[in-house]
Amino acid sequence: MTIPRLIDPFGREHHYLRISVTDRCNLRCVYCMPEEGMEFEPADHILTYEEIADVVRVIAEMGIRKVRLTGGEPLVRKELEKLVAMIAAIPGIEDIALTTNGIFLAPRAALLKEAGLTRVNISLDSLKPERFKMITRGGDVQKVLNSIDACAKAGLSPIKLNVVLMNGLNDDEIADFIEMTRERDIHVRFIEYMPIGHNDAQWKKLYLPLTRVKEVCEERQWKFSAVSSVQGSGPSENYRLEGAAGSFGLIHPVSEHFCQTCNRLRLTADGYIKPCLAWTEQFQVRSVIGDDEAIRQMFLEALGTKPENHEMSKFLKGDPDISHTPTSRRMSQIGG
Ligand code: SAM
Ligand code: SF4
């Protein structure tokens, strides 16, 4: 039997699956979750590790090579190392990454590495303790900094830091984040605040295009040059300050979409395939786990609905003429 590849109607072949392992989180970042009243999926809707591994096994045969574990906060799920080891054992999987807020990571970095994790992205939106606490609604920045050190020690590299840039909240720290890359081999990724699943007014107030990052470098007369690739950097546009050990990147899904090279699919914690982050389409694969052919067919059906691009820039202009319905899921209910 010839197993079909994961190719969408626009000829894009998919090699990358982002798996949300939980919709729960120990933090409540202002751009991701409300302070109170967040409702979570009941435990019996959440995919078990065995179910997740089963889906990955089937679609690895269809061409998936890279997996990222995300959430909610993936490290609130018990013994995540077990899932990492299960996925690492699947033929065809070459790369297993983790996106985490880093609060619980330091004591687990070595165990995760041993289980087969290759890389981590750590979210860190401020280096200032009080501000970090405000943005995350309660987080301790020192724990995240300790996790960065623990990952470097465990050999989880390259370490990437995800910084969601927000107007008037952390844009005065752009230079501090870039300065971090002078001495340390880390990759700082500035990410545009996306209008996913929530509050238009807040997004309009806080959204800042990433052209600001280059302006900051220019104001300081820093010399920087383009870096061709940082492992697993996907849609990021990457730069290095002259003589720096690390690098920095810009991910601008809103101001300049990069959908033409999109090779990613998403699996939500409650067992839905999402072909596009921004739109409402979702396919419940949970109900067919155990039937490999049905899983394959559902992935192909999901891919068949994948839009050419997410049209987030139309949000910027308030343009009502969009081709799909925006998702009502929040970022924590998709996985970012
Ligand atoms: N809890 C983990 C963390 O924070 O890294 C993983 C899940 S989180 C949803 C994944 C990524 O999405 C994080 O880097 C977070 O900063 C980012 N994110 C969440 N909401 C966002 C938004 N509205 N716009 C841009 N990035 C967002
Ligand atoms: Fe939690 Fe990550 Fe969302 Fe922050 S961005 S609330 S850490 S899921």
XYZ file of C-alpha atoms and ligand atoms in Angstrom:
371
model
C 0.000 0.000 0.000
C 1.336 3.440 -0.877
C 0.926 5.780 2.054
C -0.101 9.295 0.972
C 2.065 12.329 1.819
C 0.721 15.330 3.697
C 0.382 17.732 0.776
C -2.216 20.522 0.824
C -4.108 22.053 -2.128
C -1.349 24.650 -2.551
C 1.371 22.002 -2.911
C 2.862 22.555 0.551
C 4.235 19.347 2.055
C 3.839 19.071 5.827
C 6.669 17.739 8.000
C 5.955 19.424 11.317
C 3.323 18.660 13.967
C 2.753 20.895 16.993
C 1.119 18.922 19.782
C -0.625 20.647 22.646
C -0.531 18.233 25.576
C -2.772 20.285 27.868
C -4.900 23.436 27.809
C -4.007 24.162 31.447
C -1.293 26.491 32.648
C 0.356 27.660 35.846
C 0.505 31.248 34.464
C -2.052 33.634 32.948
C -0.068 35.751 30.450
C -1.977 38.882 29.495
C -1.900 38.116 25.737
C -2.939 34.497 26.114
C -5.474 33.916 28.922
C -7.899 35.985 30.991
C -7.021 36.542 34.626
C -10.037 34.603 35.813
C -12.814 32.462 34.460
C -10.799 30.337 32.030
C -12.609 27.058 31.429
C -10.603 23.913 30.830
C -11.386 20.670 29.062
C -12.446 17.798 31.333
C -9.714 15.200 31.871
C -11.487 12.559 29.769
C -11.312 14.820 26.682
C -7.549 15.167 26.902
C -5.511 12.795 24.760
C -3.478 10.246 26.713
C 0.214 9.841 25.924
C -0.606 6.528 24.226
C -3.196 8.224 22.004
C -0.803 11.035 21.077
C 1.966 8.559 20.243
C -0.455 6.562 18.118
C -1.369 9.606 16.027
C 2.314 10.529 15.641
C 3.178 6.986 14.537
C 0.537 7.085 11.798
C 1.460 10.493 10.442
C 5.221 9.923 10.703
C 4.537 7.371 7.950
C 2.962 10.220 5.967
C 6.033 12.449 6.298
C 5.983 14.159 9.706
C 9.620 14.515 10.868
C 9.474 17.165 13.548
C 7.278 17.366 16.625
C 6.887 20.201 19.110
C 5.221 19.709 22.489
C 3.381 22.749 23.708
C 0.226 23.710 25.607
C -1.117 25.400 27.840
C 1.990 24.681 29.786
C 3.306 21.235 28.779
C 5.253 20.801 32.010
C 2.074 20.854 34.125
C 1.390 17.447 32.620
C 2.890 14.636 34.726
C 5.983 12.789 33.508
C 6.216 14.509 30.153
C 9.518 12.637 29.751
C 7.459 9.480 29.109
C 5.743 11.050 26.121
C 9.062 12.380 24.809
C 10.542 8.872 24.981
C 7.490 7.351 23.265
C 7.711 9.830 20.393
C 11.496 9.520 20.135
C 11.032 5.777 19.525
C 8.780 6.341 16.475
C 10.550 5.673 13.158
C 10.852 8.819 11.040
C 10.780 11.352 13.901
C 14.043 13.293 13.804
C 13.404 16.245 16.053
C 11.382 16.739 19.278
C 11.161 20.279 20.629
C 9.358 21.792 23.598
C 7.782 25.226 24.054
C 7.452 26.093 27.729
C 7.158 29.037 30.058
C 10.229 27.630 31.808
C 8.934 27.884 35.377
C 9.139 24.118 36.031
C 11.913 23.333 33.584
C 15.202 23.638 35.518
C 14.891 20.407 37.551
C 13.622 18.477 34.516
C 15.907 19.647 31.727
C 18.387 16.759 32.015
C 15.621 14.124 32.266
C 13.884 15.510 29.174
C 17.148 15.524 27.253
C 17.796 11.924 28.267
C 14.319 10.935 27.101
C 15.068 12.288 23.623
C 14.120 15.964 23.658
C 16.316 17.847 21.202
C 15.520 21.514 21.791
C 13.566 24.013 23.860
C 11.856 27.343 23.274
C 11.367 29.256 26.495
C 8.905 32.126 26.667
C 10.335 35.178 28.387
C 8.705 38.546 27.796
C 10.608 40.620 30.336
C 13.889 40.436 32.227
C 12.540 42.711 34.962
C 11.090 40.715 37.902
C 8.129 42.994 38.660
C 7.195 43.416 35.032
C 7.526 39.688 34.350
C 5.211 39.044 37.276
C 2.704 41.536 35.848
C 2.758 40.154 32.270
C 2.487 36.526 33.376
C 0.219 37.370 36.325
C 2.398 35.813 38.973
C 5.527 34.279 37.383
C 9.005 34.371 38.928
C 11.537 35.395 36.283
C 14.442 33.926 38.259
C 13.008 30.424 37.763
C 12.995 30.982 34.010
C 16.578 32.262 34.050
C 17.610 29.195 36.077
C 15.933 27.011 33.446
C 17.933 28.631 30.665
C 21.122 27.747 32.537
C 19.886 24.197 33.208
C 19.097 23.664 29.515
C 22.536 24.900 28.471
C 24.095 22.492 30.989
C 21.935 19.607 29.771
C 22.963 20.234 26.153
C 19.484 21.206 24.983
C 20.551 23.523 22.208
C 20.013 25.822 20.485
C 18.054 27.486 23.310
C 15.488 29.874 21.942
C 13.724 32.582 23.889
C 10.266 33.645 22.693
C 9.549 37.313 23.365
C 6.062 38.566 22.447
C 6.594 42.254 21.798
C 3.964 44.593 23.225
C 3.638 48.308 22.744
C 4.411 50.145 25.990
C 4.751 46.903 27.965
C 8.149 45.486 27.027
C 9.357 47.305 23.883
C 11.873 49.216 26.017
C 13.643 45.866 26.623
C 14.394 45.064 22.980
C 18.020 46.167 23.379
C 18.464 44.228 26.651
C 17.278 41.026 24.995
C 19.586 41.509 22.037
C 22.481 42.322 24.402
C 21.971 38.860 25.961
C 23.052 37.297 22.674
C 26.501 38.937 22.783
C 27.914 36.559 25.379
C 25.496 33.630 25.272
C 24.745 31.190 22.489
C 21.011 31.727 22.621
C 18.554 32.745 19.960
C 16.086 35.479 20.961
C 12.924 35.451 18.843
C 10.745 38.523 18.870
C 7.167 37.556 18.025
C 4.337 39.822 16.969
C 1.326 39.791 19.227
C -1.365 37.883 17.312
C -5.104 38.552 17.420
C -5.953 34.925 18.119
C -9.159 34.052 19.916
C -9.647 37.259 21.873
C -10.153 40.855 22.764
C -9.683 43.109 19.823
C -9.292 46.307 21.827
C -6.381 44.958 23.864
C -4.696 43.597 20.766
C -5.019 46.927 18.930
C -3.510 48.726 21.913
C -0.572 46.364 22.435
C 0.279 45.208 18.918
C 3.634 46.462 17.651
C 5.141 45.565 14.270
C 8.637 44.126 14.515
C 10.158 46.839 12.353
C 10.719 48.404 15.809
C 13.471 45.842 16.540
C 15.579 46.940 13.592
C 14.985 50.598 14.459
C 16.404 49.939 17.947
C 19.541 48.356 16.430
C 19.918 51.268 14.055
C 19.462 53.880 16.805
C 22.331 52.225 18.647
C 24.365 51.952 15.442
C 24.785 48.234 16.080
C 26.180 46.281 13.192
C 24.213 43.138 12.483
C 23.947 40.767 9.578
C 21.525 38.141 8.356
C 22.142 34.580 9.510
C 21.119 31.976 6.983
C 19.640 29.466 9.387
C 19.190 28.665 13.035
C 18.203 25.025 13.491
C 14.438 24.635 13.478
C 13.821 28.369 13.193
C 10.972 27.976 10.681
C 9.491 31.320 9.656
C 11.956 33.425 11.659
C 14.083 36.080 9.905
C 17.454 35.801 11.702
C 20.298 38.203 12.513
C 23.522 38.310 14.508
C 25.227 41.310 16.057
C 28.811 41.585 14.907
C 30.939 39.271 17.078
C 27.977 37.940 19.101
C 27.792 34.347 20.333
C 24.040 34.122 19.820
C 21.512 35.557 17.404
C 18.077 37.120 17.252
C 15.092 36.621 15.000
C 11.860 38.260 13.970
C 8.614 36.353 13.597
C 6.023 38.637 12.071
C 2.879 36.655 11.312
C 0.730 39.794 11.322
C 2.673 42.401 9.362
C 4.232 39.960 6.879
C 2.771 36.508 6.748
C 4.995 33.564 5.856
C 2.232 31.151 4.901
C 3.712 30.235 1.528
C 6.259 28.024 3.311
C 3.926 26.748 6.043
C 4.651 23.083 6.740
C 2.905 22.727 10.097
C -0.156 21.021 11.438
C -1.522 21.203 14.954
C -3.013 18.621 17.296
C -4.942 20.129 20.211
C -4.971 18.693 23.720
C -8.613 17.670 23.273
C -7.777 15.746 20.128
C -8.536 17.998 17.158
C -6.392 18.506 14.077
C -6.072 22.190 13.255
C -4.771 22.868 9.756
C -4.335 26.616 10.398
C -3.675 28.484 13.645
C -5.967 31.384 12.815
C -9.120 29.796 11.447
C -11.956 27.837 12.961
C -11.648 24.555 11.008
C -10.868 21.579 13.237
C -11.212 17.817 12.876
C -11.801 15.492 15.781
C -9.181 12.771 15.416
C -9.659 11.551 19.010
C -12.735 9.561 18.013
C -10.866 7.548 15.362
C -7.683 6.707 17.250
C -7.113 2.970 16.856
C -8.050 3.041 13.169
C -4.905 4.024 11.229
C -6.675 4.440 7.913
C -9.296 6.739 9.462
C -6.525 8.839 11.044
C -4.802 9.176 7.662
C -8.041 10.140 5.960
C -8.829 12.746 8.600
C -5.407 14.393 8.228
C -5.894 14.512 4.466
C -9.385 15.972 4.908
C -8.013 18.609 7.311
C -5.224 19.507 4.882
C -7.800 19.881 2.126
C -9.305 22.838 4.037
C -6.003 24.579 4.722
C -6.201 28.184 3.523
C -3.504 29.708 1.357
C -2.794 32.212 4.113
C -4.184 33.249 7.475
C -5.051 36.821 6.449
C -4.192 38.216 9.885
C -3.022 41.431 8.251
C -6.654 42.084 7.306
C -7.421 42.275 11.026
C -5.004 45.183 11.163
C -7.102 47.121 8.705
C -10.415 45.979 10.194
C -11.255 44.419 6.819
C -14.402 42.260 7.184
C -13.735 40.553 3.841
C -11.930 37.455 5.052
C -12.248 34.028 3.490
C -12.567 31.895 6.654
C -14.012 32.362 10.139
C -11.437 33.255 12.796
C -11.029 30.665 15.548
C -12.614 31.316 18.922
C -9.964 29.179 20.602
C -7.387 31.012 22.634
C -3.689 30.473 22.044
C -3.491 28.215 25.124
C -6.256 26.048 23.620
C -4.328 25.616 20.394
C -0.693 25.554 21.453
C 0.670 28.640 19.710
N 3.015 27.756 27.926
C 4.035 27.627 26.952
C 4.749 28.933 26.729
O 4.235 29.967 27.140
O 5.807 28.897 26.106
C 3.572 27.038 25.641
C 2.224 27.484 25.111
S 2.143 29.174 24.564
C 0.494 29.269 23.981
C 3.131 29.099 23.093
C 3.691 30.410 22.639
O 2.629 31.231 22.182
C 4.437 31.206 23.697
O 5.716 31.560 23.243
C 3.584 32.434 23.895
O 4.357 33.560 24.225
C 2.932 32.569 22.541
N 1.677 33.313 22.527
C 0.576 33.138 23.288
N -0.398 34.011 22.958
C 0.102 34.768 21.945
C -0.406 35.831 21.144
N -1.641 36.304 21.308
N 0.395 36.330 20.172
C 1.642 35.868 19.974
N 2.182 34.859 20.681
C 1.427 34.313 21.660
Fe 0.429 29.876 29.884
Fe 2.066 29.918 27.802
Fe -0.349 31.060 27.666
Fe 1.500 32.156 29.197
S 1.607 31.911 26.957
S -0.648 31.764 29.778
S 2.595 30.432 29.916
S 0.044 28.919 27.887
